mmCIF file of C-alpha atoms and ligand atoms in Angstrom:
data_model
loop_
_atom_site.group_PDB
_atom_site.id
_atom_site.type_symbol
_atom_site.label_atom_id
_atom_site.label_comp_id
_atom_site.label_asym_id
_atom_site.label_seq_id
_atom_site.Cartn_x
_atom_site.Cartn_y
_atom_site.Cartn_z
ATOM 1 C CA MET J 1 -130.236 32.805 -16.493
ATOM 2 C CA SER J 2 -128.670 31.838 -13.410
ATOM 3 C CA THR J 3 -124.853 31.282 -13.678
ATOM 4 C CA ILE J 4 -123.355 27.463 -12.737
ATOM 5 C CA THR J 5 -120.212 27.740 -11.333
ATOM 6 C CA VAL J 6 -118.381 24.713 -11.015
ATOM 7 C CA ASP J 7 -116.133 25.283 -8.118
ATOM 8 C CA LEU J 8 -115.021 22.214 -6.244
ATOM 9 C CA ALA J 9 -113.996 24.834 -2.387
ATOM 10 C CA HIS J 10 -117.731 24.523 -2.824
ATOM 11 C CA THR J 11 -118.973 22.630 0.374
ATOM 12 C CA LEU J 12 -122.246 19.853 1.624
ATOM 13 C CA VAL J 13 -122.965 18.645 5.278
ATOM 14 C CA VAL J 14 -121.995 15.172 4.565
ATOM 15 C CA ARG J 15 -122.471 12.084 6.897
ATOM 16 C CA GLU J 16 -120.152 9.930 5.170
ATOM 17 C CA VAL J 17 -118.421 8.759 1.097
ATOM 18 C CA PHE J 18 -117.267 5.294 1.141
ATOM 19 C CA GLY J 19 -117.012 2.984 -1.544
ATOM 20 C CA PRO J 20 -115.786 1.172 -3.206
ATOM 21 C CA THR J 21 -118.967 -0.698 -2.655
ATOM 22 C CA VAL J 22 -121.997 -2.073 -4.415
ATOM 23 C CA GLN J 23 -125.284 -0.938 -5.057
ATOM 24 C CA GLY J 24 -127.225 -2.854 -2.829
ATOM 25 C CA GLU J 25 -130.927 -1.746 -3.842
ATOM 26 C CA GLY J 26 -132.912 -1.588 -6.939
ATOM 27 C CA PRO J 27 -132.507 -1.839 -10.340
ATOM 28 C CA SER J 28 -128.763 -1.592 -10.337
ATOM 29 C CA THR J 29 -128.338 -4.422 -7.282
ATOM 30 C CA GLY J 30 -125.173 -5.713 -7.545
ATOM 31 C CA ARG J 31 -123.066 -2.859 -9.682
ATOM 32 C CA ARG J 32 -119.913 -1.960 -8.398
ATOM 33 C CA CYS J 33 -120.263 1.928 -6.639
ATOM 34 C CA GLY J 34 -119.145 5.127 -4.439
ATOM 35 C CA PHE J 35 -120.862 6.322 -2.519
ATOM 36 C CA ILE J 36 -122.368 9.606 -0.559
ATOM 37 C CA ARG J 37 -124.080 10.267 1.918
ATOM 38 C CA LEU J 38 -125.456 14.048 2.554
ATOM 39 C CA GLY J 39 -127.367 14.490 6.142
ATOM 40 C CA GLY J 40 -130.607 16.222 6.468
ATOM 41 C CA CYS J 41 -134.179 15.022 5.682
ATOM 42 C CA ASN J 42 -137.658 15.687 5.656
ATOM 43 C CA LEU J 43 -139.495 13.284 7.305
ATOM 44 C CA SER J 44 -138.964 11.041 10.425
ATOM 45 C CA CYS J 45 -139.754 7.068 9.223
ATOM 46 C CA THR J 46 -140.179 5.517 12.501
ATOM 47 C CA TRP J 47 -137.861 2.118 10.526
ATOM 48 C CA CYS J 48 -134.954 4.972 9.323
ATOM 49 C CA ASP J 49 -132.061 2.788 9.498
ATOM 50 C CA THR J 50 -129.465 6.227 8.890
ATOM 51 C CA PRO J 51 -131.319 8.276 11.695
ATOM 52 C CA GLU J 52 -127.813 10.340 12.205
ATOM 53 C CA THR J 53 -128.044 11.635 9.093
ATOM 54 C CA TRP J 54 -131.230 13.994 10.798
ATOM 55 C CA ASP J 55 -132.146 12.847 13.922
ATOM 56 C CA ALA J 56 -131.556 16.038 16.439
ATOM 57 C CA SER J 57 -133.277 14.653 19.333
ATOM 58 C CA ARG J 58 -131.593 11.137 19.345
ATOM 59 C CA TYR J 59 -127.896 11.662 17.754
ATOM 60 C CA ASP J 60 -125.889 14.720 17.816
ATOM 61 C CA LEU J 61 -125.457 15.997 14.692
ATOM 62 C CA ARG J 62 -122.041 17.963 14.954
ATOM 63 C CA ALA J 63 -120.493 15.182 15.215
ATOM 64 C CA THR J 64 -122.172 12.488 12.266
ATOM 65 C CA LEU J 65 -121.996 14.833 10.113
ATOM 66 C CA ASN J 66 -118.861 17.532 8.854
ATOM 67 C CA ARG J 67 -119.043 19.953 6.295
ATOM 68 C CA ARG J 68 -116.725 18.833 3.098
ATOM 69 C CA THR J 69 -115.723 19.973 -0.039
ATOM 70 C CA VAL J 70 -116.804 18.922 -3.411
ATOM 71 C CA GLU J 71 -113.396 18.405 -4.199
ATOM 72 C CA ASP J 72 -112.062 15.762 -0.883
ATOM 73 C CA ILE J 73 -116.150 14.661 -1.280
ATOM 74 C CA VAL J 74 -114.889 13.932 -5.032
ATOM 75 C CA THR J 75 -111.392 12.612 -5.202
ATOM 76 C CA ARG J 76 -112.724 9.972 -1.958
ATOM 77 C CA ALA J 77 -116.203 8.214 -3.824
ATOM 78 C CA MET J 78 -114.479 8.141 -7.144
ATOM 79 C CA GLU J 79 -111.573 5.215 -5.551
ATOM 80 C CA GLY J 80 -110.919 2.496 -6.867
ATOM 81 C CA MET J 81 -112.889 4.392 -10.372
ATOM 82 C CA PRO J 82 -116.697 3.013 -10.039
ATOM 83 C CA SER J 83 -118.647 3.396 -13.100
ATOM 84 C CA LEU J 84 -121.993 3.818 -10.450
ATOM 85 C CA VAL J 85 -121.607 7.104 -7.741
ATOM 86 C CA VAL J 86 -124.151 6.799 -5.383
ATOM 87 C CA ILE J 87 -125.781 9.905 -4.137
ATOM 88 C CA THR J 88 -128.359 8.662 -1.258
ATOM 89 C CA GLY J 89 -128.839 10.747 2.427
ATOM 90 C CA GLY J 90 -131.210 11.700 3.543
ATOM 91 C CA GLU J 91 -132.455 12.678 2.038
ATOM 92 C CA PRO J 92 -130.354 13.686 -0.358
ATOM 93 C CA LEU J 93 -132.462 16.712 -3.129
ATOM 94 C CA LEU J 94 -132.918 19.634 -0.016
ATOM 95 C CA HIS J 95 -129.497 19.777 -1.204
ATOM 96 C CA GLN J 96 -130.241 20.764 -4.152
ATOM 97 C CA GLN J 97 -130.238 25.170 -4.022
ATOM 98 C CA GLN J 98 -126.823 25.006 -3.000
ATOM 99 C CA ASP J 99 -123.468 25.453 -5.039
ATOM 100 C CA GLY J 100 -122.128 22.557 -3.822
ATOM 101 C CA TRP J 101 -124.908 20.762 -5.113
ATOM 102 C CA ASN J 102 -124.568 22.419 -7.999
ATOM 103 C CA SER J 103 -120.210 21.466 -8.013
ATOM 104 C CA LEU J 104 -120.846 17.885 -7.405
ATOM 105 C CA LEU J 105 -123.699 16.665 -10.745
ATOM 106 C CA SER J 106 -120.938 19.121 -12.436
ATOM 107 C CA THR J 107 -117.856 17.118 -11.414
ATOM 108 C CA LEU J 108 -119.330 13.738 -11.211
ATOM 109 C CA ALA J 109 -121.167 14.113 -14.698
ATOM 110 C CA ALA J 110 -117.248 15.007 -16.221
ATOM 111 C CA SER J 111 -115.677 12.696 -14.728
ATOM 112 C CA GLY J 112 -118.167 10.296 -17.035
ATOM 113 C CA ALA J 113 -119.806 8.558 -14.206
ATOM 114 C CA GLU J 114 -123.094 7.164 -14.173
ATOM 115 C CA ILE J 115 -125.124 8.498 -11.156
ATOM 116 C CA GLU J 116 -128.350 7.933 -8.614
ATOM 117 C CA VAL J 117 -130.015 9.506 -6.270
ATOM 118 C CA GLU J 118 -132.102 8.133 -3.883
ATOM 119 C CA THR J 119 -134.584 10.112 -2.822
ATOM 120 C CA ASN J 120 -138.439 9.836 -0.639
ATOM 121 C CA GLY J 121 -139.509 11.236 -3.173
ATOM 122 C CA THR J 122 -141.249 14.796 -1.934
ATOM 123 C CA ILE J 123 -139.080 16.923 -3.534
ATOM 124 C CA ALA J 124 -138.462 17.549 -7.365
ATOM 125 C CA PRO J 125 -135.521 16.746 -8.628
ATOM 126 C CA SER J 126 -134.391 20.584 -10.333
ATOM 127 C CA PRO J 127 -133.846 20.798 -14.093
ATOM 128 C CA PHE J 128 -130.201 20.971 -13.460
ATOM 129 C CA THR J 129 -130.492 18.101 -11.636
ATOM 130 C CA ALA J 130 -132.632 15.957 -14.083
ATOM 131 C CA ALA J 131 -129.499 16.782 -16.881
ATOM 132 C CA ARG J 132 -126.894 14.831 -14.612
ATOM 133 C CA VAL J 133 -128.880 12.599 -12.409
ATOM 134 C CA THR J 134 -129.067 9.109 -15.309
ATOM 135 C CA ARG J 135 -131.691 7.725 -12.697
ATOM 136 C CA PHE J 136 -133.555 8.809 -9.235
ATOM 137 C CA ASN J 137 -133.895 5.797 -7.165
ATOM 138 C CA CYS J 138 -137.186 7.285 -5.778
ATOM 139 C CA SER J 139 -138.754 5.976 -2.729
ATOM 140 C CA PRO J 140 -142.499 6.798 -1.362
ATOM 141 C CA LYS J 141 -142.761 5.771 2.380
ATOM 142 C CA LEU J 142 -146.322 4.034 3.270
ATOM 143 C CA ALA J 143 -148.071 4.743 6.069
ATOM 144 C CA HIS J 144 -146.019 2.192 8.279
ATOM 145 C CA ALA J 145 -143.046 4.140 7.815
ATOM 146 C CA GLY J 146 -145.187 7.253 10.555
ATOM 147 C CA ASP J 147 -144.737 10.368 8.913
ATOM 148 C CA PRO J 148 -148.139 12.808 8.645
ATOM 149 C CA GLU J 149 -149.760 11.278 4.344
ATOM 150 C CA ASN J 150 -149.374 15.224 3.562
ATOM 151 C CA LYS J 151 -146.028 14.915 3.795
ATOM 152 C CA ARG J 152 -144.593 11.805 3.129
ATOM 153 C CA ILE J 153 -147.013 12.145 -0.963
ATOM 154 C CA ASN J 154 -145.992 15.322 -2.818
ATOM 155 C CA GLY J 155 -147.851 14.041 -6.565
ATOM 156 C CA LYS J 156 -146.327 17.346 -7.975
ATOM 157 C CA ALA J 157 -142.799 15.793 -6.910
ATOM 158 C CA LEU J 158 -143.887 12.716 -7.921
ATOM 159 C CA ALA J 159 -144.682 13.420 -11.428
ATOM 160 C CA VAL J 160 -141.576 15.549 -11.959
ATOM 161 C CA LEU J 161 -139.422 12.607 -11.168
ATOM 162 C CA ARG J 162 -142.296 10.472 -13.383
ATOM 163 C CA TRP J 163 -141.406 13.836 -16.318
ATOM 164 C CA THR J 164 -137.276 12.827 -16.166
ATOM 165 C CA GLY J 165 -137.377 8.484 -17.877
ATOM 166 C CA ARG J 166 -135.524 7.953 -15.418
ATOM 167 C CA VAL J 167 -136.296 6.870 -12.765
ATOM 168 C CA ALA J 168 -137.553 3.790 -10.242
ATOM 169 C CA PHE J 169 -139.732 3.435 -7.884
ATOM 170 C CA LYS J 170 -138.729 0.708 -5.193
ATOM 171 C CA PHE J 171 -141.378 0.372 -2.254
ATOM 172 C CA VAL J 172 -140.458 -0.659 1.516
ATOM 173 C CA CYS J 173 -143.072 -3.637 2.256
ATOM 174 C CA THR J 174 -143.214 -4.757 6.132
ATOM 175 C CA ASP J 175 -145.757 -7.892 4.796
ATOM 176 C CA PRO J 176 -147.841 -8.483 1.312
ATOM 177 C CA ALA J 177 -150.388 -6.834 3.033
ATOM 178 C CA ASP J 178 -148.863 -3.432 2.697
ATOM 179 C CA LEU J 179 -148.954 -3.635 -1.849
ATOM 180 C CA GLU J 180 -152.751 -3.153 -1.469
ATOM 181 C CA GLU J 181 -151.469 -0.107 -0.451
ATOM 182 C CA VAL J 182 -148.928 -0.135 -3.103
ATOM 183 C CA HIS J 183 -150.861 -0.711 -5.488
ATOM 184 C CA ARG J 184 -153.496 2.826 -5.076
ATOM 185 C CA PHE J 185 -150.232 4.694 -4.665
ATOM 186 C CA VAL J 186 -149.286 3.842 -8.512
ATOM 187 C CA GLN J 187 -152.581 4.165 -10.137
ATOM 188 C CA ASP J 188 -152.758 7.347 -8.169
ATOM 189 C CA HIS J 189 -149.774 8.227 -9.975
ATOM 190 C CA ASN J 190 -150.056 7.055 -12.656
ATOM 191 C CA ILE J 191 -146.176 4.036 -11.714
ATOM 192 C CA PRO J 192 -146.424 1.989 -14.582
ATOM 193 C CA GLU J 193 -146.050 -1.809 -12.735
ATOM 194 C CA HIS J 194 -142.284 -2.520 -14.867
ATOM 195 C CA LEU J 195 -141.482 1.834 -13.209
ATOM 196 C CA VAL J 196 -141.983 -0.958 -9.653
ATOM 197 C CA TRP J 197 -139.683 -2.679 -7.290
ATOM 198 C CA ILE J 198 -140.719 -3.699 -3.657
ATOM 199 C CA MET J 199 -138.488 -4.479 -1.140
ATOM 200 C CA PRO J 200 -138.976 -6.097 2.130
ATOM 201 C CA GLU J 201 -137.926 -4.094 5.569
ATOM 202 C CA GLY J 202 -135.220 -5.252 8.053
ATOM 203 C CA THR J 203 -131.507 -5.157 9.226
ATOM 204 C CA SER J 204 -130.571 -8.402 8.779
ATOM 205 C CA ALA J 205 -130.318 -11.079 6.398
ATOM 206 C CA PRO J 206 -131.996 -14.015 7.671
ATOM 207 C CA ASP J 207 -135.459 -10.565 8.757
ATOM 208 C CA LEU J 208 -134.714 -10.182 5.268
ATOM 209 C CA ALA J 209 -135.008 -14.387 3.422
ATOM 210 C CA ASP J 210 -137.928 -14.072 4.999
ATOM 211 C CA SER J 211 -139.531 -11.030 3.906
ATOM 212 C CA LEU J 212 -138.481 -10.965 0.848
ATOM 213 C CA GLN J 213 -139.669 -14.889 0.066
ATOM 214 C CA LEU J 214 -143.585 -13.625 1.608
ATOM 215 C CA LEU J 215 -143.869 -10.864 -0.669
ATOM 216 C CA ALA J 216 -142.069 -12.341 -4.179
ATOM 217 C CA GLU J 217 -145.401 -14.611 -5.541
ATOM 218 C CA PRO J 218 -147.363 -11.533 -5.352
ATOM 219 C CA ALA J 219 -145.040 -9.220 -6.306
ATOM 220 C CA ILE J 220 -144.077 -10.495 -10.216
ATOM 221 C CA ALA J 221 -148.278 -12.034 -9.823
ATOM 222 C CA ALA J 222 -148.869 -7.552 -9.322
ATOM 223 C CA GLY J 223 -146.250 -7.138 -12.209
ATOM 224 C CA TYR J 224 -143.639 -5.582 -9.702
ATOM 225 C CA ASN J 225 -140.001 -6.453 -10.057
ATOM 226 C CA LEU J 226 -138.565 -7.509 -6.804
ATOM 227 C CA THR J 227 -134.999 -6.110 -4.809
ATOM 228 C CA GLN J 228 -133.618 -8.311 -1.781
ATOM 229 C CA ARG J 229 -130.580 -5.578 -0.093
ATOM 230 C CA LEU J 230 -127.550 -6.420 -0.905
ATOM 231 C CA HIS J 231 -125.313 -4.327 1.288
ATOM 232 C CA ILE J 232 -127.425 -6.510 4.627
ATOM 233 C CA ALA J 233 -126.699 -10.051 3.030
ATOM 234 C CA LEU J 234 -123.206 -8.800 2.916
ATOM 235 C CA TRP J 235 -122.349 -6.497 5.839
ATOM 236 C CA GLY J 236 -125.946 -7.057 8.293
ATOM 237 C CA THR J 237 -125.642 -3.105 9.277
ATOM 238 C CA GLU J 238 -121.964 -2.009 9.278
ATOM 239 C CA LYS J 239 -121.790 1.612 8.329
ATOM 240 C CA GLY J 240 -119.788 1.905 4.971
ATOM 241 C CA ARG J 241 -119.807 -0.432 3.485
HETATM 242 FE FE1 SF4 N 301 -135.100 7.709 6.721
HETATM 243 FE FE2 SF4 N 301 -135.037 8.161 3.869
HETATM 244 FE FE3 SF4 N 301 -137.022 7.767 6.093
HETATM 245 FE FE4 SF4 N 301 -135.918 9.956 5.279
HETATM 246 S S1 SF4 N 301 -136.920 9.540 4.142
HETATM 247 S S2 SF4 N 301 -136.541 9.438 7.738
HETATM 248 S S3 SF4 N 301 -133.990 9.026 5.529
HETATM 249 S S4 SF4 N 301 -136.091 6.250 5.579
#
């Protein structure tokens, strides 16, 4: 059995660490929290709002990403003593094989903070990860994201996420027709409706409000939850909020 070494000098590749702010999406919307945004993603969604974490064709990733120590990351994320820390990306579960990931989760868990990990659902959490994360906010990508189906859907990873018993599924929808694809997805992967959050796509408060208005009635009728993007309503696309 391998031994986990907690070393605050371990490092991870990070885009930004910020807070205190609020969780803008999903079941914890409105909760005060710190945010850790890690670099790298295994998908390339056309409407991605954080391409600077992975898209080397458009960004100089040596400038947008930095390798930082776990001590530095945790100290910054815990500024203001939030009771929740959100680890996002990119795709944060890409970092699971790194010593820095183990040290980060161990240190945050020891601090008493709850931990949410935002994932696209294509990578299974390890037992080590699953034991320390309070909730996975899993956002599987629909066809409109532009990724090939065999890249954006991994049934085994989704099954492991379901098995943790601590997962919410968040689907970005551009219009009500997308709900048909959500219905097929949740049936194919045996996802209970009450674990599903429908979220409008958009990067301005008026667009999000209009889109949510269209999605609300059919989503509620289908047994799903709704989420806005609170950080967009408050701060638009300003980074680090
Ligand atoms: Fe962007 Fe998320 Fe898609 Fe990765 S999975 S490309 S971070 S929207």
